[in-house]
mmCIF file of C-alpha atoms in Angstrom:
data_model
loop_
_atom_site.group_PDB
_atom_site.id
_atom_site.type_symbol
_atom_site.label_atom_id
_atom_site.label_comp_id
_atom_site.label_asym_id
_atom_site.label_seq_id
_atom_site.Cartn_x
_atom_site.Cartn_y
_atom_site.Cartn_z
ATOM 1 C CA UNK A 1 100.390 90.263 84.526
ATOM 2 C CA UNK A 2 99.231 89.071 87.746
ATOM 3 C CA UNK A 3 98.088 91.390 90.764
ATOM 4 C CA UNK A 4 100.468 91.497 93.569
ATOM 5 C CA UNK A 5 98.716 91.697 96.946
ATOM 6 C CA UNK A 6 101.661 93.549 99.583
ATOM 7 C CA UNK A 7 100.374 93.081 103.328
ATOM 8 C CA UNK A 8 102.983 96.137 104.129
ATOM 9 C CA UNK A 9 102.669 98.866 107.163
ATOM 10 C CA UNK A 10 105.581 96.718 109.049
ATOM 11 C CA UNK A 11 107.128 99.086 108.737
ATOM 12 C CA UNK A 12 106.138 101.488 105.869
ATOM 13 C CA UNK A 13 109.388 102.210 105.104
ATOM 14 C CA UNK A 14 110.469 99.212 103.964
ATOM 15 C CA UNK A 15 107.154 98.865 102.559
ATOM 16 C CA UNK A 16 107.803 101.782 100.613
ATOM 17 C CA UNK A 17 110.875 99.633 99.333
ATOM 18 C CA UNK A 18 108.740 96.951 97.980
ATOM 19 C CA UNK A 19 106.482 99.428 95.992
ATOM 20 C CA UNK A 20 109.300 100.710 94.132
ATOM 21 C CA UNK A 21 110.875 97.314 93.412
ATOM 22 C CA UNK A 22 108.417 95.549 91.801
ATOM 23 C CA UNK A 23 107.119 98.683 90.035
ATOM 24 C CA UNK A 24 111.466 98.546 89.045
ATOM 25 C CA UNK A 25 111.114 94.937 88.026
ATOM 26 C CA UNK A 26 108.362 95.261 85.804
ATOM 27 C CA UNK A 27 109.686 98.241 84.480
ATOM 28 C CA UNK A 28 112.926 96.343 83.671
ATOM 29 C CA UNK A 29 111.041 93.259 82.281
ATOM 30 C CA UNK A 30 108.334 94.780 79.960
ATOM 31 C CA UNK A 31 110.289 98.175 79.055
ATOM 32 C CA UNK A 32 108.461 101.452 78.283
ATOM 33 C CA UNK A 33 106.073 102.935 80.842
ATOM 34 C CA UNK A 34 104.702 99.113 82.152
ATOM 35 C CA UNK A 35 104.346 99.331 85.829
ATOM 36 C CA UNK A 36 103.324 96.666 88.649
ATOM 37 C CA UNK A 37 99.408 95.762 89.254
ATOM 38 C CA UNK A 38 99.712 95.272 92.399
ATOM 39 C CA UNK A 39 97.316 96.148 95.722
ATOM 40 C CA UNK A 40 98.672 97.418 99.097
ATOM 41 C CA UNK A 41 97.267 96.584 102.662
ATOM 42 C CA UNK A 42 99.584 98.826 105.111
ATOM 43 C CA UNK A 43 98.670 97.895 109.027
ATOM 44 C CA UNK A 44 99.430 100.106 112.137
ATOM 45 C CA UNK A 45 102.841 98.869 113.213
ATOM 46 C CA UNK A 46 102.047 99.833 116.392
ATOM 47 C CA UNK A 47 99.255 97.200 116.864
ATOM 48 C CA UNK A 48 101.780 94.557 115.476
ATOM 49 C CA UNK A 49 104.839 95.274 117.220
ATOM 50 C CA UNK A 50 102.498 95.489 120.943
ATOM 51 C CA UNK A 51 101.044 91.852 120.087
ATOM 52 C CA UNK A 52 104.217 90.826 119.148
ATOM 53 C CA UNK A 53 105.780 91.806 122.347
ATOM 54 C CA UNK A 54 103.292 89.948 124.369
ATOM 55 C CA UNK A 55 103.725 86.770 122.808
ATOM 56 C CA UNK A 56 100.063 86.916 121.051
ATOM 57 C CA UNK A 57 101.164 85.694 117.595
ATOM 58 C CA UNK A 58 97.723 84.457 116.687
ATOM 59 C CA UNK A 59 95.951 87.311 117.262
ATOM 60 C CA UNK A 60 98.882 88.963 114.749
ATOM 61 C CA UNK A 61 98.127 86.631 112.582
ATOM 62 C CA UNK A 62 94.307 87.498 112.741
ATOM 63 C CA UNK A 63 95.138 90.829 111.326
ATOM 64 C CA UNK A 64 97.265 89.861 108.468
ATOM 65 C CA UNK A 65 95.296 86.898 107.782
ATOM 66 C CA UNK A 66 92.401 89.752 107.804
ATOM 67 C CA UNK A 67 94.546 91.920 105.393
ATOM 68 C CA UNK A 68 95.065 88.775 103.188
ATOM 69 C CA UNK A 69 91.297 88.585 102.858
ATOM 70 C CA UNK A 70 91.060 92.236 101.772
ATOM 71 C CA UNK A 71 93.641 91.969 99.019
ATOM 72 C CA UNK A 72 92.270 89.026 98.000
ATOM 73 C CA UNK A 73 88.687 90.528 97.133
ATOM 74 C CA UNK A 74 90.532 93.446 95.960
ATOM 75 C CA UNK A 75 91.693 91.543 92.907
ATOM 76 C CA UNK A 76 95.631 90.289 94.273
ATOM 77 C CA UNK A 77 96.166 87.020 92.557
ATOM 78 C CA UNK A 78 99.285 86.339 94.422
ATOM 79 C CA UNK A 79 100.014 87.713 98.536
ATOM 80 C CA UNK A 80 103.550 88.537 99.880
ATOM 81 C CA UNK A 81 103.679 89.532 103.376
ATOM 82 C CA UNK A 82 106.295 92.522 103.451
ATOM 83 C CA UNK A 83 108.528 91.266 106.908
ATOM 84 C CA UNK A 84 110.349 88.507 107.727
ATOM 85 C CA UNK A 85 109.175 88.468 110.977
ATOM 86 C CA UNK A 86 105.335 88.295 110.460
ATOM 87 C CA UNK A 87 106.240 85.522 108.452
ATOM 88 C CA UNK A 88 105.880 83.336 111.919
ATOM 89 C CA UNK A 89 101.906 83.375 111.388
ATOM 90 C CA UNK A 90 102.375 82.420 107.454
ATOM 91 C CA UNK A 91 100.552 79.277 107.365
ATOM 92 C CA UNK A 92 97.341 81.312 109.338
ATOM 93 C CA UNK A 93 97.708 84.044 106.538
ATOM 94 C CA UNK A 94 98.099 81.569 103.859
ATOM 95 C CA UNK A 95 95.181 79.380 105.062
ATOM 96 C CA UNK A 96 92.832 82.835 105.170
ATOM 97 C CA UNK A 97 92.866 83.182 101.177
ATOM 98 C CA UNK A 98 92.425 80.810 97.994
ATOM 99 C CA UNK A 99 95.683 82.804 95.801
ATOM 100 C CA UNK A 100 99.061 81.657 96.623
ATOM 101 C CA UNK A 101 101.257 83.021 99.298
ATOM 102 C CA UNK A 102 104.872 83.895 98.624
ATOM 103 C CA UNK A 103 106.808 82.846 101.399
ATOM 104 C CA UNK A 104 110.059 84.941 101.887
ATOM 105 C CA UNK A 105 111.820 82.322 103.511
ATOM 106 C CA UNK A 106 111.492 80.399 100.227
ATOM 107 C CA UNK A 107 112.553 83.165 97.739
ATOM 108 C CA UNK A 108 115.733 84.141 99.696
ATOM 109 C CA UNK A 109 116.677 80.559 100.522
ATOM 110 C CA UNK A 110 116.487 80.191 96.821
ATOM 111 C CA UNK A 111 118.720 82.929 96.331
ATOM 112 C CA UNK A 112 121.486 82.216 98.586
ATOM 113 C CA UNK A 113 121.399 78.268 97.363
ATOM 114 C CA UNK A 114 122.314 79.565 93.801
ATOM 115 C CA UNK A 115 124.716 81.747 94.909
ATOM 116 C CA UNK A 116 126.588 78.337 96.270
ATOM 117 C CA UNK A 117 126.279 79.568 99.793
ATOM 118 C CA UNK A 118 125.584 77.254 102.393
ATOM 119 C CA UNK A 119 126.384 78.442 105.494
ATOM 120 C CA UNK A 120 124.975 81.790 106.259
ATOM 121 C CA UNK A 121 124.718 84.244 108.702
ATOM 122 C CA UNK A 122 121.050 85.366 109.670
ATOM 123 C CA UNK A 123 120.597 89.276 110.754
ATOM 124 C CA UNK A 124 117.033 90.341 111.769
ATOM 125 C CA UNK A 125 115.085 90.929 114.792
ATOM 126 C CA UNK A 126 115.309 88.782 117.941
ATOM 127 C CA UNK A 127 111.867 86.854 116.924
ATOM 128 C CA UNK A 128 113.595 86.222 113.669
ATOM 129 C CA UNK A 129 116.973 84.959 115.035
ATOM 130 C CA UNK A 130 116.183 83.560 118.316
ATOM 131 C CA UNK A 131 112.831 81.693 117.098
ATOM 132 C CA UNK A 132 112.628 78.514 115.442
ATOM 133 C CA UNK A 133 110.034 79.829 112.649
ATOM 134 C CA UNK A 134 112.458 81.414 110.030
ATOM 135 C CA UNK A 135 115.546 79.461 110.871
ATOM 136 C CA UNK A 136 113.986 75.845 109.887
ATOM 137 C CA UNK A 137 112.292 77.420 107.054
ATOM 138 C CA UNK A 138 115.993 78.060 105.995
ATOM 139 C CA UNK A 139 117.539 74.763 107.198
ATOM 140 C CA UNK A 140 114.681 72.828 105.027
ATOM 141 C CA UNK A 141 116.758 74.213 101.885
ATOM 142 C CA UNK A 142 119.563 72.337 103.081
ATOM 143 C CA UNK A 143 121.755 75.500 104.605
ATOM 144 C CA UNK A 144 123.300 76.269 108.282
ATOM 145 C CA UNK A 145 121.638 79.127 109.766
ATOM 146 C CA UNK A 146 124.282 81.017 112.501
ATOM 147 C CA UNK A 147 122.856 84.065 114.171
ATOM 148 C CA UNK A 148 124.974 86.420 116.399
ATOM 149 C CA UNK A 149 125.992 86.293 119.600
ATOM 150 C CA UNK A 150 123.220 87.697 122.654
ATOM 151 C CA UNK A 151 125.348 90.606 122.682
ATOM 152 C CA UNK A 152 124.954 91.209 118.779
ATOM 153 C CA UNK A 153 120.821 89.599 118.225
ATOM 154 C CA UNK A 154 120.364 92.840 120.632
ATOM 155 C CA UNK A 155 122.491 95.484 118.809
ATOM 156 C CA UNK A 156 121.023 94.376 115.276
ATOM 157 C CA UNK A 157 117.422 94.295 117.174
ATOM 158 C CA UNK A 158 117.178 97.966 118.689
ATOM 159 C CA UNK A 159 118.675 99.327 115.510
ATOM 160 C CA UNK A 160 115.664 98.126 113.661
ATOM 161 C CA UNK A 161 112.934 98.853 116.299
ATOM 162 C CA UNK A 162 114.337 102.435 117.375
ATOM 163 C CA UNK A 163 116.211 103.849 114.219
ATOM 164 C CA UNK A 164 115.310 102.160 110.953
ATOM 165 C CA UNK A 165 111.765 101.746 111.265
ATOM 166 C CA UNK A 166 111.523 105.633 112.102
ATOM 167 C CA UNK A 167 113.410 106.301 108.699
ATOM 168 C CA UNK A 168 116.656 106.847 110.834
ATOM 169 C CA UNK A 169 119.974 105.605 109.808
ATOM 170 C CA UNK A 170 123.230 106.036 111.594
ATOM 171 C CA UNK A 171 127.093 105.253 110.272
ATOM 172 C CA UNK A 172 127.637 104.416 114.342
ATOM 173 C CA UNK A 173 124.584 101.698 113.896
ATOM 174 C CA UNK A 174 126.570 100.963 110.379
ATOM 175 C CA UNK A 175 129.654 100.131 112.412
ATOM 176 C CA UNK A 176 127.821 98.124 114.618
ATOM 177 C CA UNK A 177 126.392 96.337 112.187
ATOM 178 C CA UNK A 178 129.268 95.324 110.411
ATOM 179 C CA UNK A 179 131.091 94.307 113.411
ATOM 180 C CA UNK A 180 128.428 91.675 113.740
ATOM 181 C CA UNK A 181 129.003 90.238 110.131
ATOM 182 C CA UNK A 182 132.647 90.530 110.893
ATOM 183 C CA UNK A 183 131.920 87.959 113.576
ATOM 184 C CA UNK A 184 129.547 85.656 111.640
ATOM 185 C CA UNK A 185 132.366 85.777 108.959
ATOM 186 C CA UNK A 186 134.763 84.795 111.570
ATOM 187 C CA UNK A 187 132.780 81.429 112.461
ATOM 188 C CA UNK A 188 132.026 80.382 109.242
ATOM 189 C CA UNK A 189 129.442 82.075 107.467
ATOM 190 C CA UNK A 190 129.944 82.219 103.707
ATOM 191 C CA UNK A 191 127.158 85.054 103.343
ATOM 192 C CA UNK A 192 125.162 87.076 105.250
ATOM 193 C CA UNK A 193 121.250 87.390 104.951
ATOM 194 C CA UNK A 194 119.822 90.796 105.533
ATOM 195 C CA UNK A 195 116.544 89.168 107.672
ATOM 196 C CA UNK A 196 114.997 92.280 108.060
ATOM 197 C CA UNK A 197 113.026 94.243 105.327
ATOM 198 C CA UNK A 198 114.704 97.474 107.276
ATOM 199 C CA UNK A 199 118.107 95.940 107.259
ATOM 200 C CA UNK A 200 118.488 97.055 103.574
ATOM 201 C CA UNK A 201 118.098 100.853 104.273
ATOM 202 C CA UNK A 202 121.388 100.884 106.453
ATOM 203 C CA UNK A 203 123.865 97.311 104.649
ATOM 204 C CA UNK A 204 125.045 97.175 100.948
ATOM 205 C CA UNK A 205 127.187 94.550 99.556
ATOM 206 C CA UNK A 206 129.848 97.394 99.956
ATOM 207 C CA UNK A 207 129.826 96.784 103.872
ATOM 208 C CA UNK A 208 130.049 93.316 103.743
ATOM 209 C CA UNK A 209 133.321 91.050 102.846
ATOM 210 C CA UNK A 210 130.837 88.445 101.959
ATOM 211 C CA UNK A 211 127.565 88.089 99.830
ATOM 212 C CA UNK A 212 124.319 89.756 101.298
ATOM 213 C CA UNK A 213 121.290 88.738 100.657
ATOM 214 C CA UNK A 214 118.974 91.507 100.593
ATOM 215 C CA UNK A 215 115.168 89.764 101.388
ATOM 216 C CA UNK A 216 113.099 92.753 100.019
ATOM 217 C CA UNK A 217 114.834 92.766 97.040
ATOM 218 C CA UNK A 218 114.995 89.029 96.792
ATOM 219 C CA UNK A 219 110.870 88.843 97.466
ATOM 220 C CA UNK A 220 109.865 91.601 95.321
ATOM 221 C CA UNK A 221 111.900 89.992 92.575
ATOM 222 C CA UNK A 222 110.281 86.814 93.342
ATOM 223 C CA UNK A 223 107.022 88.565 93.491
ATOM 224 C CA UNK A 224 107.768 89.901 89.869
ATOM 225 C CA UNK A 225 108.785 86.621 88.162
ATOM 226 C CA UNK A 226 105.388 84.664 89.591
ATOM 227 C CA UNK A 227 103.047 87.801 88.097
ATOM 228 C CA UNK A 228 104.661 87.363 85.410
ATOM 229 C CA UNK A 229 104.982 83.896 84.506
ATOM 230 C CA UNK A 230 103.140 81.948 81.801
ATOM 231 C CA UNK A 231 99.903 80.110 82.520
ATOM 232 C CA UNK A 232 100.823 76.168 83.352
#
């Protein structure tokens, strides 16, 4: 088994997701009391979300390109950076260490391909859905990325920053949310992706009338099947 290397901390409650899903995984591959080796790096989200803000992605990027480093000499074999947003400074992380990064763009766009999806709704923060970054990481698979209306990117974007990162989740910002999928439905979209490692706390399948694609699960999966996988 390979060592997992999480860059997590963005936020830690999601991050707490990822521990117990590929610890889950294993459990489910190798039976018995087999857990994940795997090595966490959890940042102050506060740091991250005030660079983010101010447009300075690369000094971001210094930070988790720094935690990269760290895992890396801590024995990770493999690095998964635990947001979809922080996935904008990817290449900077992946060119800071010699062990494979797992892209989550990659794994999910894998996902909703064999699910015969191809034109799918995008939920996540406004970096996510209003910046090029994610969306033509998706659109290189060969699907059609729609993202709500202004109206909607901000509804789906304060419930993450000001309720689901702090743990807090609300049947109003439920509501909400599904009204937005209700309208992606409406123009098209043949599934949804949950673009938001938070997203997954407050959506199920059960609150959508299409398929969700729920990118912790689908990463830490991912993450799971690559530790695990033969030599060659």
């Amino acid at each position: 088994m390979r060592t997992i290397g999480l860059i997590g901390g963005m936020s830690w409650e999601s991050s707490a997701e990822y521990y117990r899903l590929v610890n889950t995984f294993v459990r489910e591959r190798l039976g018995g009391l087999h857990s994940a080796r795997c090595v966490l790096y959890s940042v102050d989200f506060a740091e991250i979300e005030r660079l983010q803000v101010a447009g300075e992605w690369e000094r971001a990027g210094d930070v988790l390109a720094g935690a990269a480093r760290g895992l890396e000499a801590a024995g990770a074999e493999l690095v998964l950076i635990c947001t979809n947003t922080m996935h904008k400074v990817a290449a900077q992380v992946a060119d800071a260490v010699s062990v494979p990064l797992l892209h989550l763009g990659d794994a999910t766009a894998g996902a909703v391909r064999a699910a015969g999806v191809r034109r799918v709704g995008l939920l996540g923060t406004a970096f996510t859905m209003e910046q090029d970054f994610y969306r033509d990481r998706l659109t290189g698979h060969g699907l059609d990325v729609l993202v709500p209306d202004a109206a909607g990117r901000a509804v789906v974007h304060r419930v993450i920053y000001e309720e689901l990162c702090l743990g807090v989740v609300r049947e109003a910002s439920r509501d909400a949310y599904r009204d937005v999928i209700g309208e992606l439905v409406r123009r098209g979209a043949e599934g949804v992706i949950l673009g938001c490692t938070e997203i997954e706390l407050l959506i199920g399948q059960e609150h959508s009338p299409v398929p969700v694609f729920p990118t912790t699960r689908l990463h830490a999966r991912a993450a799971v099947e690559a530790a695990l996988a033969p030599d060659g």
